[in-house]
């Protein structure tokens, strides 16, 4: 589940949402992607949407090869994204990219290029991917900016089992989350919205994002959640 909304600045200026998100659940593989087009690039809204679809296309191939290393998946994402934005130019379509995928053979991969937050929560604790604190004042990386797949942050578990939930959030949300409350925020999303029908989930989460309580935070806001909690997995 997830949602993406324009921030107050883009609503006021009449500009499109530069964030995008996508989810897929097919053939035993679950995927969620969240992307944030770089605000200084004129075609970043198209770039973020293209990134979501590039990840979905690449994951479809990677999920069928149990021994294929994640680095080849990342290279394929870059290639497919470049094809999709070729008509606008990669520099003008640059975007961050975060995704989480769980394959039918038990691989769990978290990946992040650029700003935002990826968090995995299990009964054993949490695992996070995020930029270092010293990133402030420096340009973020992303598709269209990165020159090497080593700029991605990765977390791979090859035989993942058990209950889990995963949060993906652009910096319009992640920057406002208190460190000690991140896990609570993820649990709230799962318990509050997980039992609802899919369309109701999206509407309710979007409403919460539009009414985001942090004053003067003008950025677009996007979250996506994957979970297999037994209290909600049987819901519509």
PDB file of C-alpha atoms in Angstrom, residues 112-221:
ATOM      1  CA  UNK A 112      18.448   3.130  -2.134  1.00  0.00           C
ATOM      2  CA  UNK A 113      19.991   5.682  -4.484  1.00  0.00           C
ATOM      3  CA  UNK A 114      19.754   9.215  -3.133  1.00  0.00           C
ATOM      4  CA  UNK A 115      17.694  10.711  -0.323  1.00  0.00           C
ATOM      5  CA  UNK A 116      14.790   9.213   1.610  1.00  0.00           C
ATOM      6  CA  UNK A 117      14.374   6.287   3.969  1.00  0.00           C
ATOM      7  CA  UNK A 118      14.110   2.508   3.623  1.00  0.00           C
ATOM      8  CA  UNK A 119      13.335   0.639   6.842  1.00  0.00           C
ATOM      9  CA  UNK A 120      12.793  -3.062   7.493  1.00  0.00           C
ATOM     10  CA  UNK A 121      11.067  -3.955  10.763  1.00  0.00           C
ATOM     11  CA  UNK A 122      11.019  -7.508  12.154  1.00  0.00           C
ATOM     12  CA  UNK A 123      10.520  -8.965  15.643  1.00  0.00           C
ATOM     13  CA  UNK A 124      14.326  -8.871  15.957  1.00  0.00           C
ATOM     14  CA  UNK A 125      14.609  -5.123  15.321  1.00  0.00           C
ATOM     15  CA  UNK A 126      15.007  -2.681  12.434  1.00  0.00           C
ATOM     16  CA  UNK A 127      17.369  -2.251   9.499  1.00  0.00           C
ATOM     17  CA  UNK A 128      17.568   1.105   7.718  1.00  0.00           C
ATOM     18  CA  UNK A 129      19.059   2.568   4.577  1.00  0.00           C
ATOM     19  CA  UNK A 130      19.451   6.347   4.488  1.00  0.00           C
ATOM     20  CA  UNK A 131      22.006   8.989   3.503  1.00  0.00           C
ATOM     21  CA  UNK A 132      24.657   9.955   6.054  1.00  0.00           C
ATOM     22  CA  UNK A 133      24.021  13.041   8.185  1.00  0.00           C
ATOM     23  CA  UNK A 134      26.743  14.992   6.421  1.00  0.00           C
ATOM     24  CA  UNK A 135      24.740  14.957   3.170  1.00  0.00           C
ATOM     25  CA  UNK A 136      23.174  18.335   4.002  1.00  0.00           C
ATOM     26  CA  UNK A 137      24.510  21.116   1.831  1.00  0.00           C
ATOM     27  CA  UNK A 138      25.609  18.703  -0.909  1.00  0.00           C
ATOM     28  CA  UNK A 139      23.796  17.570  -4.025  1.00  0.00           C
ATOM     29  CA  UNK A 140      22.009  14.241  -3.790  1.00  0.00           C
ATOM     30  CA  UNK A 141      22.722  11.401  -6.168  1.00  0.00           C
ATOM     31  CA  UNK A 142      20.177   9.536  -8.239  1.00  0.00           C
ATOM     32  CA  UNK A 143      19.424   8.061 -11.629  1.00  0.00           C
ATOM     33  CA  UNK A 144      20.786  10.569 -14.111  1.00  0.00           C
ATOM     34  CA  UNK A 145      23.462  11.634 -11.628  1.00  0.00           C
ATOM     35  CA  UNK A 146      25.166   8.456 -10.375  1.00  0.00           C
ATOM     36  CA  UNK A 147      28.065   7.201 -12.465  1.00  0.00           C
ATOM     37  CA  UNK A 148      28.609   3.915 -10.619  1.00  0.00           C
ATOM     38  CA  UNK A 149      26.235   1.320  -9.112  1.00  0.00           C
ATOM     39  CA  UNK A 150      28.401   1.428  -5.992  1.00  0.00           C
ATOM     40  CA  UNK A 151      26.585   4.657  -5.122  1.00  0.00           C
ATOM     41  CA  UNK A 152      23.532   2.532  -4.206  1.00  0.00           C
ATOM     42  CA  UNK A 153      23.016   1.400  -0.621  1.00  0.00           C
ATOM     43  CA  UNK A 154      21.963  -2.247  -0.396  1.00  0.00           C
ATOM     44  CA  UNK A 155      20.765  -4.771   2.156  1.00  0.00           C
ATOM     45  CA  UNK A 156      20.363  -8.369   0.962  1.00  0.00           C
ATOM     46  CA  UNK A 157      19.071 -11.413   2.833  1.00  0.00           C
ATOM     47  CA  UNK A 158      19.083 -14.601   0.781  1.00  0.00           C
ATOM     48  CA  UNK A 159      16.807 -16.743   2.950  1.00  0.00           C
ATOM     49  CA  UNK A 160      14.379 -14.343   4.532  1.00  0.00           C
ATOM     50  CA  UNK A 161      11.517 -15.733   6.620  1.00  0.00           C
ATOM     51  CA  UNK A 162       9.155 -14.518   9.299  1.00  0.00           C
ATOM     52  CA  UNK A 163       6.901 -11.551   9.892  1.00  0.00           C
ATOM     53  CA  UNK A 164       8.133  -8.228   8.575  1.00  0.00           C
ATOM     54  CA  UNK A 165       7.093  -4.794   7.395  1.00  0.00           C
ATOM     55  CA  UNK A 166       9.026  -2.410   5.150  1.00  0.00           C
ATOM     56  CA  UNK A 167       8.694   1.355   4.824  1.00  0.00           C
ATOM     57  CA  UNK A 168       9.836   3.388   1.837  1.00  0.00           C
ATOM     58  CA  UNK A 169       9.562   7.186   2.165  1.00  0.00           C
ATOM     59  CA  UNK A 170      10.772  10.160   0.183  1.00  0.00           C
ATOM     60  CA  UNK A 171      12.523  12.906   2.109  1.00  0.00           C
ATOM     61  CA  UNK A 172       9.293  14.922   2.252  1.00  0.00           C
ATOM     62  CA  UNK A 173       8.219  12.368   4.867  1.00  0.00           C
ATOM     63  CA  UNK A 174      11.513  10.885   6.081  1.00  0.00           C
ATOM     64  CA  UNK A 175      13.056  14.202   7.114  1.00  0.00           C
ATOM     65  CA  UNK A 176      10.187  14.811   9.554  1.00  0.00           C
ATOM     66  CA  UNK A 177      10.213  11.424  11.271  1.00  0.00           C
ATOM     67  CA  UNK A 178      11.751  11.436  14.735  1.00  0.00           C
ATOM     68  CA  UNK A 179      14.398   8.720  14.868  1.00  0.00           C
ATOM     69  CA  UNK A 180      12.872   6.979  17.880  1.00  0.00           C
ATOM     70  CA  UNK A 181       9.382   7.015  16.320  1.00  0.00           C
ATOM     71  CA  UNK A 182      10.099   5.590  12.872  1.00  0.00           C
ATOM     72  CA  UNK A 183       9.200   2.026  13.806  1.00  0.00           C
ATOM     73  CA  UNK A 184       6.025   3.279  15.488  1.00  0.00           C
ATOM     74  CA  UNK A 185       5.096   5.193  12.329  1.00  0.00           C
ATOM     75  CA  UNK A 186       5.475   2.036  10.234  1.00  0.00           C
ATOM     76  CA  UNK A 187       3.448  -0.008  12.714  1.00  0.00           C
ATOM     77  CA  UNK A 188       0.749   2.672  12.656  1.00  0.00           C
ATOM     78  CA  UNK A 189       0.478   2.513   8.875  1.00  0.00           C
ATOM     79  CA  UNK A 190       0.145  -1.281   8.886  1.00  0.00           C
ATOM     80  CA  UNK A 191      -2.355  -1.533  11.729  1.00  0.00           C
ATOM     81  CA  UNK A 192      -4.393   1.558  10.835  1.00  0.00           C
ATOM     82  CA  UNK A 193      -4.635   1.110   7.061  1.00  0.00           C
ATOM     83  CA  UNK A 194      -3.595  -2.484   6.334  1.00  0.00           C
ATOM     84  CA  UNK A 195      -7.006  -4.047   7.118  1.00  0.00           C
ATOM     85  CA  UNK A 196      -8.826  -1.675   4.735  1.00  0.00           C
ATOM     86  CA  UNK A 197      -9.631  -2.400   1.074  1.00  0.00           C
ATOM     87  CA  UNK A 198      -6.895  -1.273  -1.295  1.00  0.00           C
ATOM     88  CA  UNK A 199      -8.646   1.827  -2.654  1.00  0.00           C
ATOM     89  CA  UNK A 200      -9.638   2.962   0.828  1.00  0.00           C
ATOM     90  CA  UNK A 201      -6.047   2.549   2.010  1.00  0.00           C
ATOM     91  CA  UNK A 202      -4.724   4.809  -0.723  1.00  0.00           C
ATOM     92  CA  UNK A 203      -7.305   7.522  -0.121  1.00  0.00           C
ATOM     93  CA  UNK A 204      -6.767   7.498   3.648  1.00  0.00           C
ATOM     94  CA  UNK A 205      -2.964   7.607   3.426  1.00  0.00           C
ATOM     95  CA  UNK A 206      -3.113  10.394   0.833  1.00  0.00           C
ATOM     96  CA  UNK A 207      -5.353  12.399   3.166  1.00  0.00           C
ATOM     97  CA  UNK A 208      -2.869  12.002   6.012  1.00  0.00           C
ATOM     98  CA  UNK A 209      -0.021  13.151   3.761  1.00  0.00           C
ATOM     99  CA  UNK A 210      -1.936  16.223   2.599  1.00  0.00           C
ATOM    100  CA  UNK A 211      -2.598  17.122   6.235  1.00  0.00           C
ATOM    101  CA  UNK A 212       1.026  16.504   7.232  1.00  0.00           C
ATOM    102  CA  UNK A 213       1.459  18.241  10.603  1.00  0.00           C
ATOM    103  CA  UNK A 214       4.957  19.691  10.229  1.00  0.00           C
ATOM    104  CA  UNK A 215       4.669  23.448   9.626  1.00  0.00           C
ATOM    105  CA  UNK A 216       6.372  24.957   6.565  1.00  0.00           C
ATOM    106  CA  UNK A 217       7.313  21.569   5.095  1.00  0.00           C
ATOM    107  CA  UNK A 218       6.522  22.203   1.449  1.00  0.00           C
ATOM    108  CA  UNK A 219       7.920  19.109  -0.280  1.00  0.00           C
ATOM    109  CA  UNK A 220       5.980  16.388  -2.113  1.00  0.00           C
ATOM    110  CA  UNK A 221       5.314  13.391   0.123  1.00  0.00           C
TER     111      UNK A 221
END
